[in-house]
Amino acid sequence: MSFLKRERTLKINSSQWYFIIISLFGIIVFGLVNKADFLNYSLQEWTWLYALTGATLILDYFTFQLPPKGNGQSMDSSVYLACMFIYGPSFALSVCLLTLIIASIYHHAPFWKNLANFSIYVLMITGSSYIFQITGGNTGGLENEQIVSYLAALTTYFIINVLVIGFYYVILMKSTLYEALKIFFKDIIVVYLSTLILSLALTILISSNGVFGLALFIALSTMLSYSFKQLFTMYNDIQEKATRDQRTGLFNHSYFESLLDEEIVKASQNDTPLSLVMIDIDDFKKYNDQFGHLKGDMLLGFLGHFLHEECEPAEVVASRFGGEEFTILMPGYDEGAASEFVNRLRKKLNDTYYEGVEIFPSGCLSFSAGIASHRVDIHDKAQLVDFADQAMYYAKKQGKNNVHIYGSSSAKEHEIDFAEDVRDIEQQLKLFLYKDVDTFKHSKRVFRYAMDMSTVLKLDSVDRRHFILGALIHDIGKLEIPWGILNKKGKLTAEEWETVKNHVVWGKRIAETNEKLKELVPFIELHHERYDGGGYPHGYSGKQIPRLCRMLTIIDSFDAMTTERPYQKTKTYEEGIAELRRCSGTQFDPELTELFIGYMEQRMLEQQQPAAGMESS
């Protein structure tokens, strides 16, 4: 098997050193075994040397491809083994040498590859010959009594070849020897064993029928090679369709998921880095709408080719995730190295012209990317995909054409999440615009007060988020109050007042149905509790009421006092502050009340200063 016919780009260091060592070892073994015996061959021996070299070259010409991609297989091993069985190892090595010389002339492969292949054949021929001899095998025609020797020689030849290939995969693909051998055994074991068994057939044909037997063998082997070629061409076609996305040429979603499973297991077992990149093409819908879906598909194909060309040399795997989303699976890359690679990729795409890019806001092709790195506590691929997807979302929210590492900027992520949550809640509150615009405006004002007070209270990011969002949504339950009661101009009846008071319970139920809003339930349910225990719905008092809910009660009440309501007289800010002081210690927490009053007085002072400045001018 000529595994050096693989088309994969080799690593400069480890794999080439491996070939150098193999080549040197093979040359030394050749010198020790052959000793230039071909210089003393008879005419008949030279005739057979040429004939068998020709047979080897013909079979080499009919090399067919096996999985994995680029792995070449020919039946020339049958000739070398038959030579060894009939004429001995020295003659087989002479055939191998002559084949190397002729192949180097017409093969396009570099000479060092041909030399390395030659050296591998030398090791296999020499090793199997040694085992053949020590198990009692004698050169010449095939003898039934020597069946054990033949089998031992074939087994040795096979084992040496498998180990050489196995270590090649270990070095090149950074896998374990077990993983490497599993790849080999999975798809090509039957074909390879067929080649070894044919060597016995060739031994019989040459011993019994001479040149005619060799010609018969070449014809048979050529047809078998052609059949195997057709079989594996069909195999590769089916595999391509099963694993490739037809539009982009990249691996498809199913293959990506299976590969991600494997890489997560490897990263966990070997404690090696693994990064996943999620990529989304910026403004792709705009391109589709402008030029149509056919042009959009062509753009996807262009991007698929671009990713393939950039990712293959870096030994990372690009796949189409779906729509205009792609993934890059990066074994051996931590998040820093992954970020450097993806940013370089992004900038190169920015500089790559494609027809119609003028319609994009940035005037060029761009993508937003999220990076998530595997951690020891991640066992489920869905979790890693979700982290990368969230990071991609943060990249888009920062203005697109961006790369974001999951968890790398917690403050930024919290800010983006907070802004998105505010928009979601505002969408729900807009229902008030059709039922009670005053409640909508009140919620927005309380929200702004809470924004300022979160700074006064020096809240951390989590409490700040809860407090501000709770202030925005605290009256959501009023959506359940009948329109006539909600907009009544006169004084409410006792029964109507009980209905209004139920809005905290209804609001709680609404929030509990939404996973994102569950954390805000205390603000909705408890913002009408009083410090002295006279509030509703539970009659909690003092520290039974969460501190930020006590703060919300003060803000909510102050805004209700100082804005126009259908059922009460509107107070000025000064009157509102006086009312807060009057109710401090009964309705409101006294400490928090003074904090809010201090904030309001400072705010009122700042508002008066510009006005005073205008009058003096």
Coordinates of C-alpha atoms in Angstrom, one line a residue:
M1 CA 0.0 0.0 0.0
S2 CA 1.4 3.4 -1.0
F3 CA 0.1 5.6 1.8
L4 CA 2.4 8.4 0.6
K5 CA 0.0 9.1 -2.2
R6 CA -2.2 10.9 0.2
E7 CA -3.1 14.3 -1.0
R8 CA -3.1 15.9 2.4
T9 CA -0.5 18.6 3.0
L10 CA 2.1 17.3 5.4
K11 CA 3.3 19.0 8.5
I12 CA 6.8 20.3 8.0
N13 CA 8.3 19.0 11.3
S14 CA 7.0 15.7 12.7
S15 CA 5.7 13.9 9.6
Q16 CA 8.7 14.7 7.4
W17 CA 11.1 13.6 10.1
Y18 CA 9.2 10.4 10.2
F19 CA 9.7 9.9 6.5
I20 CA 13.4 10.7 6.7
I21 CA 13.9 8.1 9.5
I22 CA 11.9 5.5 7.5
S23 CA 13.9 6.2 4.3
L24 CA 17.3 6.0 6.0
F25 CA 16.3 2.8 7.8
G26 CA 15.0 1.3 4.6
I27 CA 18.2 2.2 2.6
I28 CA 20.4 0.6 5.3
V29 CA 18.3 -2.6 5.3
F30 CA 18.4 -2.8 1.5
G31 CA 22.2 -2.6 1.5
L32 CA 22.5 -5.3 4.1
V33 CA 20.1 -7.7 2.4
N34 CA 20.6 -7.1 -1.4
K35 CA 24.3 -6.5 -1.5
A36 CA 24.1 -5.6 -5.2
D37 CA 23.3 -9.2 -6.1
F38 CA 21.6 -8.0 -9.3
L39 CA 25.1 -7.4 -10.8
N40 CA 25.6 -11.2 -10.9
Y41 CA 22.2 -12.2 -12.4
S42 CA 21.9 -14.5 -15.3
L43 CA 20.2 -13.5 -18.5
Q44 CA 17.1 -15.5 -17.4
E45 CA 17.1 -13.7 -14.1
W46 CA 17.4 -10.3 -15.8
T47 CA 14.5 -11.2 -18.1
W48 CA 12.3 -12.1 -15.1
L49 CA 13.5 -8.9 -13.3
Y50 CA 12.3 -6.8 -16.2
A51 CA 9.1 -8.8 -16.6
L52 CA 8.2 -8.5 -12.9
T53 CA 9.2 -4.8 -12.8
G54 CA 6.8 -4.2 -15.7
A55 CA 4.1 -6.1 -13.9
T56 CA 4.6 -3.9 -10.9
L57 CA 4.5 -0.7 -12.9
I58 CA 1.3 -1.8 -14.7
L59 CA -0.4 -2.5 -11.4
D60 CA 0.9 0.7 -9.9
Y61 CA -0.6 2.5 -12.9
F62 CA -4.0 1.1 -12.0
T63 CA -3.9 2.4 -8.4
F64 CA -7.3 3.0 -7.0
Q65 CA -8.4 5.3 -4.1
L66 CA -9.6 4.0 -0.8
P67 CA -11.0 5.7 2.2
P68 CA -9.9 8.0 3.7
K69 CA -9.6 10.5 0.9
G70 CA -6.2 10.3 -0.9
N71 CA -5.3 6.9 0.3
G72 CA -3.9 5.0 -2.7
Q73 CA -3.9 1.2 -3.1
S74 CA -2.4 -1.0 -5.9
M75 CA -1.8 -4.7 -6.1
D76 CA 2.0 -4.4 -6.6
S77 CA 2.5 -6.0 -3.2
S78 CA 1.4 -9.3 -4.8
V79 CA 4.3 -9.1 -7.2
Y80 CA 6.9 -8.4 -4.4
L81 CA 5.6 -11.2 -2.2
A82 CA 5.6 -13.7 -5.1
C83 CA 9.2 -12.7 -6.0
M84 CA 10.2 -13.3 -2.4
F85 CA 8.5 -16.7 -2.3
I86 CA 10.0 -17.9 -5.6
Y87 CA 13.4 -16.1 -5.8
G88 CA 14.1 -14.8 -2.3
P89 CA 14.2 -11.4 -0.7
S90 CA 17.2 -10.1 -2.6
F91 CA 15.5 -10.6 -6.0
A92 CA 12.3 -9.0 -4.6
L93 CA 14.3 -6.0 -3.5
S94 CA 15.9 -5.7 -6.9
V95 CA 12.5 -5.5 -8.5
C96 CA 11.6 -2.9 -5.9
L97 CA 14.7 -0.8 -6.7
L98 CA 14.2 -0.9 -10.5
T99 CA 10.5 0.1 -10.0
L100 CA 11.7 3.1 -7.9
I101 CA 14.1 4.2 -10.6
I102 CA 11.5 4.0 -13.4
A103 CA 8.7 5.4 -11.3
S104 CA 10.8 8.4 -10.3
I105 CA 11.1 9.3 -14.0
Y106 CA 7.4 9.3 -14.9
H107 CA 5.8 10.0 -11.5
H108 CA 4.9 13.6 -10.7
A109 CA 5.5 12.9 -7.0
P110 CA 8.7 14.3 -5.5
F111 CA 11.6 11.9 -5.4
W112 CA 11.6 11.8 -1.6
K113 CA 8.1 10.4 -1.6
N114 CA 9.1 7.6 -4.0
L115 CA 12.2 7.0 -1.9
A116 CA 10.1 6.7 1.3
N117 CA 7.7 4.3 -0.4
F118 CA 10.6 2.2 -1.6
S119 CA 12.0 2.1 1.9
I120 CA 8.6 1.0 3.3
Y121 CA 8.5 -1.9 0.8
V122 CA 12.0 -2.8 1.8
L123 CA 11.0 -3.1 5.4
M124 CA 7.9 -5.2 4.6
I125 CA 9.7 -7.5 2.2
T126 CA 12.7 -8.0 4.5
G127 CA 10.6 -8.6 7.6
S128 CA 8.2 -11.1 6.0
S129 CA 11.1 -12.9 4.3
Y130 CA 12.8 -13.3 7.7
I131 CA 9.7 -14.8 9.2
F132 CA 9.2 -17.0 6.2
Q133 CA 12.7 -18.4 6.6
I134 CA 12.6 -19.0 10.4
T135 CA 9.2 -20.8 10.1
G136 CA 10.8 -23.3 7.6
G137 CA 9.8 -21.7 4.3
N138 CA 12.0 -22.4 1.2
T139 CA 12.0 -20.4 -2.0
G140 CA 10.7 -21.9 -5.2
G141 CA 7.2 -23.1 -6.2
L142 CA 4.3 -23.1 -3.7
E143 CA 4.5 -26.1 -1.4
N144 CA 1.4 -27.2 0.6
E145 CA 3.6 -28.3 3.5
Q146 CA 4.8 -24.7 3.9
I147 CA 1.4 -23.2 4.3
V148 CA 2.2 -22.0 7.9
S149 CA 5.3 -20.2 6.6
Y150 CA 3.3 -18.5 3.8
L151 CA 0.7 -17.3 6.3
A152 CA 3.3 -16.1 8.8
A153 CA 5.1 -14.1 6.0
L154 CA 1.8 -12.6 4.8
T155 CA 0.8 -11.7 8.3
T156 CA 4.2 -10.1 9.0
Y157 CA 4.0 -8.1 5.8
F158 CA 0.5 -6.9 6.7
I159 CA 1.5 -6.0 10.3
I160 CA 4.5 -4.0 9.3
N161 CA 2.4 -2.0 6.7
V162 CA -0.4 -1.4 9.2
L163 CA 2.0 -0.2 11.9
V164 CA 3.8 2.2 9.5
I165 CA 0.4 3.6 8.4
G166 CA -0.8 3.7 12.0
F167 CA 2.1 5.8 13.2
Y168 CA 1.7 8.1 10.2
Y169 CA -1.9 8.8 11.3
V170 CA -0.8 9.3 14.9
I171 CA 1.7 11.9 13.9
L172 CA -0.3 13.6 11.1
M173 CA -3.8 13.6 12.7
K174 CA -2.7 13.7 16.4
S175 CA -4.7 10.6 17.2
T176 CA -3.9 7.6 19.3
L177 CA -2.6 4.4 17.6
Y178 CA -5.9 2.7 18.3
E179 CA -7.8 5.5 16.5
A180 CA -5.4 5.3 13.6
L181 CA -5.7 1.6 13.2
K182 CA -9.5 1.8 13.5
I183 CA -9.6 4.1 10.5
F184 CA -7.4 1.6 8.5
F185 CA -9.4 -1.6 9.5
K186 CA -12.8 0.0 9.0
D187 CA -12.9 0.3 5.2
I188 CA -9.9 -1.3 3.5
I189 CA -9.0 -4.5 5.3
V190 CA -10.8 -6.8 2.8
V191 CA -9.1 -5.2 -0.2
Y192 CA -5.7 -5.3 1.3
L193 CA -6.0 -9.0 2.4
S194 CA -7.1 -9.8 -1.2
T195 CA -3.9 -8.3 -2.5
L196 CA -1.8 -10.5 -0.1
I197 CA -3.7 -13.7 -1.1
L198 CA -3.2 -12.9 -4.8
S199 CA 0.5 -13.2 -4.1
L200 CA 0.1 -16.9 -3.5
A201 CA -1.9 -17.2 -6.8
L202 CA 0.9 -15.4 -8.6
T203 CA 3.5 -17.7 -7.1
I204 CA 1.5 -20.7 -8.4
L205 CA 1.0 -19.2 -11.9
I206 CA 4.7 -18.2 -12.4
S207 CA 5.9 -21.6 -11.1
S208 CA 3.5 -23.6 -13.3
N209 CA 3.1 -21.4 -16.4
G210 CA 6.0 -18.9 -16.5
V211 CA 5.4 -15.8 -18.5
F212 CA 1.9 -16.8 -19.5
G213 CA 1.0 -17.2 -15.9
L214 CA 2.3 -13.7 -15.2
A215 CA 0.3 -12.3 -18.1
L216 CA -2.8 -14.0 -16.8
F217 CA -2.2 -12.6 -13.3
I218 CA -1.7 -9.1 -14.7
A219 CA -5.0 -9.3 -16.6
L220 CA -6.9 -10.6 -13.6
S221 CA -5.4 -8.0 -11.2
T222 CA -6.1 -5.2 -13.7
M223 CA -9.8 -6.2 -13.9
L224 CA -9.9 -6.5 -10.1
S225 CA -8.3 -3.1 -9.7
Y226 CA -10.8 -1.6 -12.1
S227 CA -13.7 -3.2 -10.2
F228 CA -12.4 -1.9 -6.9
K229 CA -11.9 1.5 -8.5
Q230 CA -15.6 1.6 -9.6
L231 CA -16.7 0.3 -6.2
F232 CA -14.9 3.0 -4.2
T233 CA -15.8 5.7 -6.7
M234 CA -19.4 4.8 -6.0
Y235 CA -18.6 4.6 -2.3
N236 CA -17.1 8.1 -2.3
D237 CA -20.0 9.5 -4.3
I238 CA -22.5 8.2 -1.7
Q239 CA -20.3 9.4 1.1
E240 CA -20.0 12.8 -0.4
K241 CA -23.7 13.1 -0.7
A242 CA -24.2 11.9 2.8
T243 CA -21.7 14.2 4.4
R244 CA -21.5 17.2 2.0
D245 CA -23.7 20.2 1.6
Q246 CA -24.4 20.4 -2.2
R247 CA -24.7 24.2 -2.3
T248 CA -21.5 25.1 -0.5
G249 CA -19.3 22.0 -0.9
L250 CA -18.7 22.1 2.9
F251 CA -19.6 19.3 5.3
N252 CA -23.3 19.3 6.2
H253 CA -25.0 19.7 9.6
S254 CA -25.3 15.9 10.2
Y255 CA -21.6 15.3 9.6
F256 CA -20.7 18.3 11.8
E257 CA -22.7 17.0 14.7
S258 CA -21.1 13.5 14.5
L259 CA -17.6 15.0 14.2
L260 CA -18.3 17.4 17.2
D261 CA -19.2 14.4 19.3
E262 CA -15.9 12.7 18.5
E263 CA -13.8 15.8 19.1
I264 CA -15.5 16.5 22.4
V265 CA -14.6 13.0 23.6
K266 CA -11.0 13.4 22.4
A267 CA -10.7 16.8 24.1
S268 CA -12.0 15.4 27.3
Q269 CA -9.9 12.3 27.3
N270 CA -6.6 13.9 26.2
D271 CA -7.2 17.3 28.0
T272 CA -6.5 19.1 24.7
P273 CA -8.1 22.4 23.6
L274 CA -11.1 22.5 21.3
S275 CA -12.9 25.6 20.0
L276 CA -16.1 25.9 18.1
V277 CA -16.9 28.9 15.9
M278 CA -20.4 29.9 14.8
I279 CA -20.5 32.2 11.8
D280 CA -23.4 34.2 10.4
I281 CA -23.2 36.2 7.2
D282 CA -24.1 39.8 7.9
D283 CA -27.2 41.2 6.0
F284 CA -27.5 38.1 3.8
K285 CA -31.3 38.6 3.7
K286 CA -30.8 42.0 2.2
Y287 CA -28.6 40.5 -0.6
N288 CA -31.3 37.8 -1.2
D289 CA -34.1 40.4 -1.4
Q290 CA -32.0 42.6 -3.8
F291 CA -30.7 40.0 -6.2
G292 CA -33.0 37.0 -5.7
H293 CA -32.4 33.5 -4.2
L294 CA -30.4 32.2 -7.2
K295 CA -27.8 34.9 -6.6
G296 CA -28.0 34.3 -2.9
D297 CA -27.2 30.6 -3.4
M298 CA -24.2 31.6 -5.6
L299 CA -23.0 33.8 -2.8
L300 CA -23.3 30.9 -0.3
G301 CA -21.3 28.7 -2.7
F302 CA -18.6 31.4 -2.9
L303 CA -18.4 31.6 0.9
G304 CA -18.3 27.9 1.2
H305 CA -15.3 27.8 -1.2
F306 CA -13.6 30.6 0.7
L307 CA -14.0 28.9 4.0
H308 CA -12.7 25.6 2.6
E309 CA -9.7 27.2 1.1
E310 CA -8.8 29.0 4.3
C311 CA -9.6 26.2 6.8
E312 CA -8.1 23.1 5.1
P313 CA -4.4 24.3 5.4
A314 CA -5.1 25.2 9.1
E315 CA -6.4 21.7 9.7
V316 CA -9.8 22.9 11.0
V317 CA -13.2 21.8 9.7
A318 CA -15.7 24.1 8.1
S319 CA -19.4 23.0 7.8
R320 CA -22.6 24.6 6.8
F321 CA -24.8 24.7 9.9
G322 CA -28.0 25.9 8.1
G323 CA -29.2 28.9 6.1
E324 CA -26.4 31.5 6.1
E325 CA -24.8 30.1 9.2
F326 CA -21.5 28.1 9.2
T327 CA -19.4 26.4 11.8
I328 CA -15.6 25.9 12.1
L329 CA -14.5 23.1 14.4
M330 CA -11.0 23.7 15.7
P331 CA -9.2 20.8 17.5
G332 CA -6.0 22.0 19.2
Y333 CA -7.1 25.6 19.2
D334 CA -7.8 27.5 22.5
E335 CA -10.1 30.5 22.3
G336 CA -7.2 32.9 21.9
A337 CA -5.7 31.1 18.9
A338 CA -9.3 30.6 17.5
S339 CA -10.0 34.3 17.8
E340 CA -6.8 35.2 16.0
F341 CA -7.6 32.8 13.1
V342 CA -11.2 33.9 12.7
N343 CA -10.4 37.6 12.9
R344 CA -7.8 37.1 10.1
L345 CA -10.4 35.2 8.2
R346 CA -12.9 38.0 8.7
K347 CA -10.5 40.7 7.5
K348 CA -9.6 38.7 4.4
L349 CA -13.3 38.3 3.5
N350 CA -13.8 42.1 4.0
D351 CA -11.0 42.6 1.4
T352 CA -12.4 40.1 -1.0
Y353 CA -14.6 41.6 -3.7
Y354 CA -17.9 40.0 -4.7
E355 CA -20.5 41.3 -7.1
G356 CA -23.2 43.3 -5.4
V357 CA -21.3 43.9 -2.1
E358 CA -22.0 47.6 -2.6
I359 CA -25.5 47.1 -1.1
F360 CA -24.2 46.0 2.3
P361 CA -24.0 48.7 5.0
S362 CA -20.2 48.2 5.3
G363 CA -19.7 48.0 1.5
C364 CA -18.1 44.6 1.7
L365 CA -18.7 41.0 2.6
S366 CA -18.6 40.4 6.3
F367 CA -19.7 38.0 9.0
S368 CA -20.3 37.9 12.7
A369 CA -18.7 35.1 14.7
G370 CA -19.0 33.6 18.1
I371 CA -16.3 31.4 19.7
A372 CA -16.9 28.9 22.5
S373 CA -14.1 26.7 23.9
H374 CA -14.6 23.2 25.4
R375 CA -14.4 23.0 29.1
V376 CA -14.1 19.9 31.3
D377 CA -17.6 20.4 32.6
I378 CA -19.1 20.4 29.1
H379 CA -20.2 16.9 28.2
D380 CA -23.1 17.7 25.8
K381 CA -22.4 19.0 22.3
A382 CA -25.7 21.0 22.4
Q383 CA -24.3 23.1 25.3
L384 CA -21.1 24.0 23.3
V385 CA -23.1 24.9 20.2
D386 CA -25.4 27.0 22.4
F387 CA -22.5 28.9 23.9
A388 CA -21.0 29.6 20.4
D389 CA -24.4 30.7 19.2
Q390 CA -24.8 33.1 22.1
A391 CA -21.4 34.5 21.5
M392 CA -22.3 35.0 17.8
Y393 CA -25.5 36.9 19.0
Y394 CA -23.3 39.2 21.1
A395 CA -21.0 39.8 18.1
K396 CA -24.0 40.9 16.0
K397 CA -25.4 43.1 18.8
Q398 CA -22.0 44.9 18.9
G399 CA -22.5 46.2 15.3
K400 CA -21.8 43.1 13.2
N401 CA -18.6 42.3 11.4
N402 CA -17.3 41.2 14.8
V403 CA -15.8 38.3 16.7
H404 CA -16.9 37.6 20.2
I405 CA -15.6 34.9 22.6
Y406 CA -18.2 33.5 24.9
G407 CA -17.8 34.8 28.5
S408 CA -14.8 37.0 27.6
S409 CA -16.6 40.2 28.3
S410 CA -19.2 39.6 30.9
A411 CA -20.1 43.3 31.4
K412 CA -20.6 43.7 27.7
E413 CA -22.7 40.5 27.5
H414 CA -24.8 41.7 30.5
E415 CA -25.4 45.1 28.8
I416 CA -26.5 43.4 25.6
D417 CA -28.8 41.0 27.4
F418 CA -30.2 43.8 29.5
A419 CA -31.0 46.0 26.4
E420 CA -32.6 43.0 24.7
D421 CA -34.7 42.3 27.8
V422 CA -35.8 45.9 28.0
R423 CA -37.0 45.8 24.4
D424 CA -38.9 42.5 25.0
I425 CA -40.7 43.9 28.0
E426 CA -41.5 47.2 26.2
Q427 CA -43.1 45.2 23.4
Q428 CA -45.4 43.6 26.0
L429 CA -46.1 46.9 27.7
K430 CA -47.2 48.4 24.4
L431 CA -50.5 46.6 24.9
F432 CA -51.2 49.4 27.4
L433 CA -51.2 51.9 24.5
Y434 CA -54.5 50.4 23.4
K435 CA -55.9 50.1 26.9
D436 CA -54.4 52.7 29.2
V437 CA -51.6 54.9 27.8
D438 CA -51.2 56.4 31.3
T439 CA -50.0 53.1 32.7
F440 CA -47.5 52.7 29.8
K441 CA -46.1 56.2 30.5
H442 CA -46.0 55.5 34.2
S443 CA -44.0 52.3 33.7
K444 CA -41.5 54.1 31.5
R445 CA -41.0 56.9 34.1
V446 CA -40.6 54.4 37.0
F447 CA -38.1 52.5 34.8
R448 CA -36.0 55.8 34.4
Y449 CA -36.1 56.4 38.1
A450 CA -34.9 52.9 38.7
M451 CA -32.0 53.4 36.2
D452 CA -30.8 56.4 38.3
M453 CA -31.4 54.8 41.6
S454 CA -29.5 51.7 40.7
T455 CA -26.4 54.0 40.5
V456 CA -27.3 55.7 43.8
L457 CA -27.6 52.3 45.5
K458 CA -24.4 51.1 43.8
L459 CA -26.0 47.8 42.7
D460 CA -24.1 45.0 41.1
S461 CA -24.9 44.0 37.5
V462 CA -27.4 41.3 38.5
D463 CA -29.3 43.3 41.1
R464 CA -29.3 46.3 38.7
R465 CA -30.8 44.2 35.9
H466 CA -33.5 42.8 38.2
F467 CA -34.4 46.2 39.8
I468 CA -34.6 48.1 36.5
L469 CA -36.6 45.4 34.6
G470 CA -38.8 44.9 37.6
A471 CA -39.6 48.6 37.7
L472 CA -40.4 48.5 34.0
I473 CA -42.8 45.5 34.2
H474 CA -44.2 46.0 37.8
D475 CA -47.7 47.0 36.6
I476 CA -48.1 44.3 33.9
G477 CA -51.0 42.8 35.8
K478 CA -53.1 45.8 35.0
L479 CA -53.7 44.4 31.6
E480 CA -56.3 42.1 33.3
I481 CA -58.2 45.0 34.8
P482 CA -61.4 45.9 32.8
W483 CA -61.0 49.1 30.7
G484 CA -63.9 50.8 32.5
I485 CA -62.3 50.5 35.9
L486 CA -58.8 51.3 34.7
N487 CA -60.0 54.6 33.1
K488 CA -62.7 55.6 35.5
K489 CA -62.6 59.4 36.3
G490 CA -64.4 59.3 39.6
K491 CA -63.7 57.5 42.9
L492 CA -63.6 53.7 42.7
T493 CA -66.1 51.6 44.6
A494 CA -64.9 49.1 47.2
E495 CA -65.5 46.3 44.8
E496 CA -63.7 48.1 42.0
W497 CA -60.8 48.8 44.3
E498 CA -60.5 45.0 45.2
T499 CA -60.3 44.4 41.4
V500 CA -57.5 46.9 41.0
K501 CA -55.6 45.4 43.9
N502 CA -55.7 42.0 42.2
H503 CA -53.4 43.3 39.5
V504 CA -50.3 42.2 41.5
V505 CA -51.6 38.6 41.6
W506 CA -52.4 38.6 37.9
G507 CA -49.1 40.2 37.1
K508 CA -47.3 37.4 39.0
R509 CA -49.1 34.7 37.0
I510 CA -48.2 36.4 33.7
A511 CA -44.5 36.6 34.7
E512 CA -44.4 33.0 35.9
T513 CA -45.3 31.8 32.4
N514 CA -42.1 33.4 31.0
E515 CA -38.8 31.9 31.9
K516 CA -37.0 35.3 31.6
L517 CA -39.6 37.1 33.8
K518 CA -39.7 34.7 36.7
E519 CA -36.8 36.5 38.5
L520 CA -38.9 39.7 38.4
V521 CA -42.0 38.3 40.2
P522 CA -41.2 39.9 43.6
F523 CA -41.2 43.4 42.1
I524 CA -44.6 42.7 40.5
E525 CA -46.2 41.0 43.5
L526 CA -44.8 43.1 46.4
H527 CA -44.6 46.7 45.1
H528 CA -47.8 47.6 47.1
E529 CA -46.6 46.2 50.4
R530 CA -46.1 48.8 53.1
Y531 CA -43.2 49.1 55.6
D532 CA -45.6 49.0 58.5
G533 CA -47.4 45.9 57.2
G534 CA -50.5 47.6 56.0
G535 CA -50.1 46.9 52.3
Y536 CA -51.2 44.1 50.0
P537 CA -51.4 41.3 48.9
H538 CA -49.6 39.6 51.9
G539 CA -49.3 42.4 54.5
Y540 CA -45.5 41.9 54.8
S541 CA -43.6 44.5 56.9
G542 CA -40.0 45.8 57.3
K543 CA -37.3 43.4 56.1
Q544 CA -39.9 40.8 55.1
I545 CA -40.2 42.9 52.0
P546 CA -37.0 42.6 49.8
R547 CA -35.0 45.8 49.9
L548 CA -35.3 46.6 46.2
C549 CA -39.0 46.0 46.3
R550 CA -39.2 48.6 49.2
M551 CA -37.3 51.0 46.9
L552 CA -39.7 50.3 44.0
T553 CA -42.6 51.1 46.3
I554 CA -41.1 54.6 47.0
I555 CA -40.5 55.3 43.3
D556 CA -43.8 54.0 42.2
S557 CA -45.7 56.1 44.8
F558 CA -43.7 59.2 44.0
D559 CA -44.5 59.0 40.3
A560 CA -48.1 58.3 41.0
M561 CA -48.3 61.4 43.2
T562 CA -46.5 63.7 40.8
T563 CA -48.3 62.8 37.5
E564 CA -51.8 63.4 36.5
R565 CA -54.2 60.6 37.5
P566 CA -58.0 60.5 36.9
Y567 CA -58.8 59.8 40.6
Q568 CA -56.5 62.2 42.4
K569 CA -55.0 65.7 42.4
T570 CA -51.5 66.0 41.0
K571 CA -48.7 67.0 43.4
T572 CA -45.6 69.0 42.6
Y573 CA -42.2 67.5 43.2
E574 CA -41.9 69.5 46.4
E575 CA -45.3 68.3 47.6
G576 CA -44.4 64.7 46.6
I577 CA -41.2 64.9 48.6
A578 CA -43.1 66.2 51.6
E579 CA -45.6 63.3 51.3
L580 CA -42.7 60.8 51.2
R581 CA -41.3 62.3 54.4
R582 CA -44.8 62.2 56.0
C583 CA -45.2 58.5 55.2
S584 CA -41.6 57.6 56.0
G585 CA -41.5 54.8 58.6
T586 CA -45.2 53.8 57.9
Q587 CA -45.7 53.3 54.2
F588 CA -42.1 53.6 53.2
D589 CA -38.7 52.4 54.4
P590 CA -37.2 55.5 56.1
E591 CA -33.6 54.9 55.0
L592 CA -34.4 54.3 51.4
T593 CA -36.9 57.2 51.4
E594 CA -34.1 59.6 52.4
L595 CA -31.8 58.2 49.7
F596 CA -34.5 58.8 47.1
I597 CA -35.3 62.3 48.4
G598 CA -31.6 63.2 48.3
Y599 CA -31.5 62.0 44.7
M600 CA -34.6 64.0 43.7
E601 CA -33.4 67.2 45.4
Q602 CA -30.1 67.0 43.6
R603 CA -31.9 66.4 40.3
M604 CA -34.2 69.4 40.9
L605 CA -31.2 71.5 41.7
E606 CA -29.4 70.5 38.5
Q607 CA -32.6 71.3 36.5
Q608 CA -32.8 74.8 38.1
Q609 CA -29.2 75.8 37.4
P610 CA -29.5 75.9 33.6
A611 CA -32.7 77.9 33.9
A612 CA -31.0 80.4 36.3
G613 CA -28.1 80.7 33.8
M614 CA -30.5 81.6 31.0
E615 CA -32.2 84.3 33.1
S616 CA -28.8 85.9 34.0
S617 CA -27.7 86.0 30.4

